[in-house]
mmCIF file of C-alpha atoms in Angstrom:
data_model
loop_
_atom_site.group_PDB
_atom_site.id
_atom_site.type_symbol
_atom_site.label_atom_id
_atom_site.label_comp_id
_atom_site.label_asym_id
_atom_site.label_seq_id
_atom_site.Cartn_x
_atom_site.Cartn_y
_atom_site.Cartn_z
ATOM 1 C CA GLY A 7 -1.885 -8.725 5.644
ATOM 2 C CA PRO A 8 1.829 -9.596 4.245
ATOM 3 C CA LEU A 9 0.556 -7.707 1.176
ATOM 4 C CA THR A 10 1.551 -4.841 2.910
ATOM 5 C CA TYR A 11 4.624 -4.610 3.582
ATOM 6 C CA PHE A 12 4.540 -5.065 -0.466
ATOM 7 C CA ASN A 13 2.234 -1.971 -1.357
ATOM 8 C CA GLN A 14 2.578 0.151 1.699
ATOM 9 C CA PRO A 15 6.145 1.791 0.705
ATOM 10 C CA LEU A 16 5.588 2.031 -2.469
ATOM 11 C CA PHE A 17 2.230 4.463 -0.984
ATOM 12 C CA ASN A 18 4.459 6.154 1.278
ATOM 13 C CA LEU A 19 6.990 6.711 -1.480
ATOM 14 C CA LEU A 20 3.658 8.189 -3.943
ATOM 15 C CA ILE A 21 2.407 10.765 -1.555
ATOM 16 C CA SER A 22 5.873 12.640 -0.994
ATOM 17 C CA PHE A 23 5.298 13.849 -4.707
ATOM 18 C CA HIS A 24 2.142 14.882 -4.002
ATOM 19 C CA THR A 25 2.171 18.307 -5.793
ATOM 20 C CA HIS A 26 -1.466 19.943 -7.144
ATOM 21 C CA ASP A 27 -1.023 19.955 -10.515
ATOM 22 C CA LEU A 28 0.726 16.485 -10.676
ATOM 23 C CA SER A 29 -2.656 15.720 -8.274
ATOM 24 C CA LEU A 30 -4.815 16.983 -11.166
ATOM 25 C CA PHE A 31 -2.891 15.553 -14.293
ATOM 26 C CA PHE A 32 -3.707 12.065 -12.687
ATOM 27 C CA ALA A 33 -7.118 12.482 -11.696
ATOM 28 C CA GLY A 34 -6.934 13.489 -16.130
ATOM 29 C CA ILE A 35 -4.682 9.784 -16.301
ATOM 30 C CA THR A 36 -7.303 8.402 -14.886
ATOM 31 C CA LEU A 37 -10.340 8.812 -16.047
ATOM 32 C CA ILE A 38 -9.517 7.011 -19.437
ATOM 33 C CA GLY A 39 -9.930 4.087 -17.841
ATOM 34 C CA GLU A 40 -13.379 4.613 -15.486
ATOM 35 C CA SER A 41 -15.593 2.102 -16.442
ATOM 36 C CA LYS A 42 -18.633 4.763 -17.883
ATOM 37 C CA VAL A 43 -14.695 5.719 -20.802
ATOM 38 C CA MET A 44 -14.313 1.833 -22.118
ATOM 39 C CA LEU A 45 -17.579 0.874 -22.166
ATOM 40 C CA GLY A 46 -18.429 3.943 -24.293
ATOM 41 C CA THR A 47 -15.601 3.078 -26.313
ATOM 42 C CA CYS A 48 -16.775 0.066 -26.445
ATOM 43 C CA VAL A 49 -20.005 1.039 -27.651
ATOM 44 C CA THR A 50 -18.597 3.393 -30.388
ATOM 45 C CA LEU A 51 -15.644 0.701 -31.510
ATOM 46 C CA TRP A 52 -18.969 -2.295 -32.086
ATOM 47 C CA LEU A 53 -21.562 0.638 -34.159
ATOM 48 C CA TYR A 54 -18.026 1.267 -36.526
ATOM 49 C CA LEU A 55 -17.061 -2.447 -36.752
ATOM 50 C CA LEU A 56 -20.882 -3.159 -37.254
ATOM 51 C CA LEU A 57 -21.148 -0.031 -39.450
ATOM 52 C CA ILE A 58 -18.033 -0.807 -41.303
ATOM 53 C CA LYS A 59 -19.711 -4.675 -41.940
ATOM 54 C CA ARG A 60 -16.666 -6.121 -39.773
ATOM 55 C CA SER A 61 -19.613 -8.045 -37.609
ATOM 56 C CA PRO A 62 -17.057 -11.367 -35.875
ATOM 57 C CA THR A 63 -14.560 -8.217 -35.010
ATOM 58 C CA ALA A 64 -16.644 -5.588 -33.245
ATOM 59 C CA TRP A 65 -18.859 -9.079 -31.421
ATOM 60 C CA TYR A 66 -15.352 -10.206 -30.109
ATOM 61 C CA PHE A 67 -14.627 -6.751 -29.112
ATOM 62 C CA LEU A 68 -18.711 -6.266 -26.970
ATOM 63 C CA LEU A 69 -17.885 -9.795 -25.446
ATOM 64 C CA ALA A 70 -14.686 -8.318 -24.436
ATOM 65 C CA ALA A 71 -16.591 -5.583 -22.696
ATOM 66 C CA PHE A 72 -19.143 -7.919 -21.079
ATOM 67 C CA LEU A 73 -17.343 -10.304 -19.534
ATOM 68 C CA SER A 74 -14.402 -8.466 -18.258
ATOM 69 C CA ALA A 75 -16.771 -6.118 -16.611
ATOM 70 C CA GLY A 76 -19.016 -9.125 -15.327
ATOM 71 C CA SER A 77 -15.464 -10.529 -14.292
ATOM 72 C CA ILE A 78 -14.956 -7.654 -12.160
ATOM 73 C CA PHE A 79 -18.229 -7.565 -10.443
ATOM 74 C CA VAL A 80 -18.118 -11.110 -9.587
ATOM 75 C CA LEU A 81 -14.369 -10.975 -8.260
ATOM 76 C CA LYS A 82 -14.793 -7.093 -5.980
ATOM 77 C CA HIS A 83 -17.363 -9.564 -4.103
ATOM 78 C CA PHE A 84 -15.811 -12.544 -3.532
ATOM 79 C CA PHE A 85 -12.446 -10.542 -3.242
ATOM 80 C CA HIS A 86 -12.328 -8.191 -0.058
ATOM 81 C CA ASN A 87 -9.419 -6.229 0.184
ATOM 82 C CA PRO A 88 -9.984 -2.881 1.384
ATOM 83 C CA ARG A 89 -8.299 -0.013 -0.037
ATOM 84 C CA PRO A 90 -5.962 2.252 0.623
ATOM 85 C CA THR A 91 -6.877 5.446 2.301
ATOM 86 C CA GLY A 92 -7.170 7.838 -1.027
ATOM 87 C CA LEU A 93 -5.685 11.374 -1.048
ATOM 88 C CA ILE A 94 -8.479 13.363 -2.700
ATOM 89 C CA THR A 95 -11.584 9.907 -1.347
ATOM 90 C CA ILE A 96 -12.609 7.932 0.628
ATOM 91 C CA ASP A 97 -13.797 5.229 -1.906
ATOM 92 C CA PRO A 98 -15.434 2.739 -0.150
ATOM 93 C CA SER A 99 -15.361 -0.437 -2.125
ATOM 94 C CA PHE A 100 -12.703 -2.544 -2.559
ATOM 95 C CA SER A 101 -9.873 -2.541 -4.227
ATOM 96 C CA PHE A 102 -9.332 -5.851 -6.071
ATOM 97 C CA PRO A 103 -9.557 -5.856 -8.653
ATOM 98 C CA SER A 104 -8.710 -2.807 -10.174
ATOM 99 C CA GLY A 105 -12.068 -2.014 -12.901
ATOM 100 C CA HIS A 106 -9.640 0.412 -14.506
ATOM 101 C CA MET A 107 -6.956 -1.408 -15.147
ATOM 102 C CA PHE A 108 -9.182 -4.538 -15.546
ATOM 103 C CA LEU A 109 -11.204 -2.863 -18.211
ATOM 104 C CA CYS A 110 -8.431 -0.664 -19.673
ATOM 105 C CA SER A 111 -5.822 -4.124 -20.307
ATOM 106 C CA THR A 112 -8.637 -5.783 -22.249
ATOM 107 C CA ILE A 113 -10.235 -2.897 -24.453
ATOM 108 C CA LEU A 114 -7.247 -1.577 -25.070
ATOM 109 C CA GLY A 115 -5.040 -4.581 -25.595
ATOM 110 C CA PHE A 116 -8.547 -6.015 -28.215
ATOM 111 C CA LEU A 117 -8.493 -2.407 -29.671
ATOM 112 C CA ALA A 118 -4.391 -2.810 -29.856
ATOM 113 C CA PHE A 119 -4.715 -6.406 -31.554
ATOM 114 C CA THR A 120 -7.911 -5.194 -34.388
ATOM 115 C CA ILE A 121 -5.784 -2.093 -35.252
ATOM 116 C CA ALA A 122 -2.015 -4.563 -34.857
ATOM 117 C CA ARG A 123 -3.437 -7.433 -37.568
ATOM 118 C CA GLN A 124 -4.160 -4.553 -40.414
ATOM 119 C CA TYR A 125 -0.418 -3.989 -40.738
ATOM 120 C CA LYS A 126 2.724 -5.150 -42.014
ATOM 121 C CA GLN A 127 4.125 -7.232 -39.191
ATOM 122 C CA VAL A 128 6.873 -3.933 -39.134
ATOM 123 C CA TRP A 129 4.321 -1.511 -37.862
ATOM 124 C CA SER A 130 2.129 -3.987 -35.276
ATOM 125 C CA TRP A 131 3.859 -2.291 -32.762
ATOM 126 C CA ILE A 132 2.301 1.212 -33.000
ATOM 127 C CA PRO A 133 -0.593 0.417 -31.487
ATOM 128 C CA TYR A 134 0.849 -2.441 -29.316
ATOM 129 C CA SER A 135 3.139 1.118 -27.525
ATOM 130 C CA LEU A 136 0.370 2.834 -27.432
ATOM 131 C CA ALA A 137 -1.790 0.642 -26.046
ATOM 132 C CA SER A 138 0.776 0.070 -23.734
ATOM 133 C CA ILE A 139 1.578 3.793 -22.093
ATOM 134 C CA LEU A 140 -2.116 4.111 -22.025
ATOM 135 C CA ILE A 141 -2.274 1.623 -19.650
ATOM 136 C CA LEU A 142 1.002 2.139 -17.759
ATOM 137 C CA LEU A 143 0.324 5.949 -17.357
ATOM 138 C CA VAL A 144 -4.021 4.743 -15.704
ATOM 139 C CA GLY A 145 -1.901 2.339 -13.665
ATOM 140 C CA PHE A 146 0.335 4.671 -12.625
ATOM 141 C CA SER A 147 -2.498 7.684 -12.067
ATOM 142 C CA ARG A 148 -3.924 4.406 -10.126
ATOM 143 C CA LEU A 149 -0.538 4.252 -8.039
ATOM 144 C CA PHE A 150 -0.959 8.234 -7.787
ATOM 145 C CA LEU A 151 -4.172 8.936 -6.901
ATOM 146 C CA GLY A 152 -4.367 6.750 -3.518
ATOM 147 C CA GLN A 153 -7.176 4.038 -5.173
ATOM 148 C CA HIS A 154 -5.899 1.204 -5.018
ATOM 149 C CA TRP A 155 -2.319 -0.853 -4.074
ATOM 150 C CA LEU A 156 0.504 -2.263 -6.482
ATOM 151 C CA THR A 157 -0.688 -5.344 -6.269
ATOM 152 C CA ASP A 158 -3.893 -4.243 -7.211
ATOM 153 C CA VAL A 159 -2.866 -2.018 -10.697
ATOM 154 C CA LEU A 160 -1.152 -5.742 -11.271
ATOM 155 C CA GLY A 161 -2.794 -8.056 -10.847
ATOM 156 C CA SER A 162 -6.145 -6.526 -12.574
ATOM 157 C CA THR A 163 -3.390 -5.934 -15.206
ATOM 158 C CA ALA A 164 -1.963 -10.232 -15.355
ATOM 159 C CA LEU A 165 -6.581 -10.465 -15.527
ATOM 160 C CA GLY A 166 -7.592 -8.066 -17.737
ATOM 161 C CA LEU A 167 -4.879 -9.709 -19.867
ATOM 162 C CA SER A 168 -6.171 -12.724 -19.841
ATOM 163 C CA MET A 169 -8.753 -12.063 -20.851
ATOM 164 C CA MET A 170 -7.819 -9.827 -23.560
ATOM 165 C CA LEU A 171 -6.193 -13.581 -24.829
ATOM 166 C CA PHE A 172 -8.569 -15.756 -24.055
ATOM 167 C CA VAL A 173 -11.581 -13.228 -26.091
ATOM 168 C CA ILE A 174 -8.312 -13.661 -29.345
ATOM 169 C CA ILE A 175 -8.566 -17.158 -29.665
ATOM 170 C CA ILE A 176 -11.985 -17.608 -29.493
ATOM 171 C CA TYR A 177 -11.663 -14.602 -32.231
ATOM 172 C CA ALA A 178 -8.628 -16.279 -33.345
ATOM 173 C CA HIS A 179 -10.389 -19.786 -34.094
#
């Protein structure tokens, strides 16, 4: 389709930089965004927040995770975008939305928001910066490994951040 003309040049460029070591590095980075890792992190943080008696934050954190996971499931079955032919494995599932990017954007973004609220405004940029760096690294790893198109990564990040903002808005009111 028309997006191929947008996606293909970056895909081809990244293929030209592949080495064994870079592939291993980015395969490790992409694990950060795995649904088991993200949802496991969410449950761990949920339990921790309950333990320190931050119950409302804990429940909104869990809400963000489940809304994201459910949205990914629904959207994957609505959009039938084929994945690029990956360099490491060929994944038979659809490429949009990228679960890695959707979950990372929502969960890490909400975590950054939660942490930033605990610090003075002058220091609040630190958790947001760390979350942004991790989200960018996971996104680039998905592109580098040939698991997603650029439009998948960008669109999924936008959806994940929108979900995060939705949960923050209802959390704040």
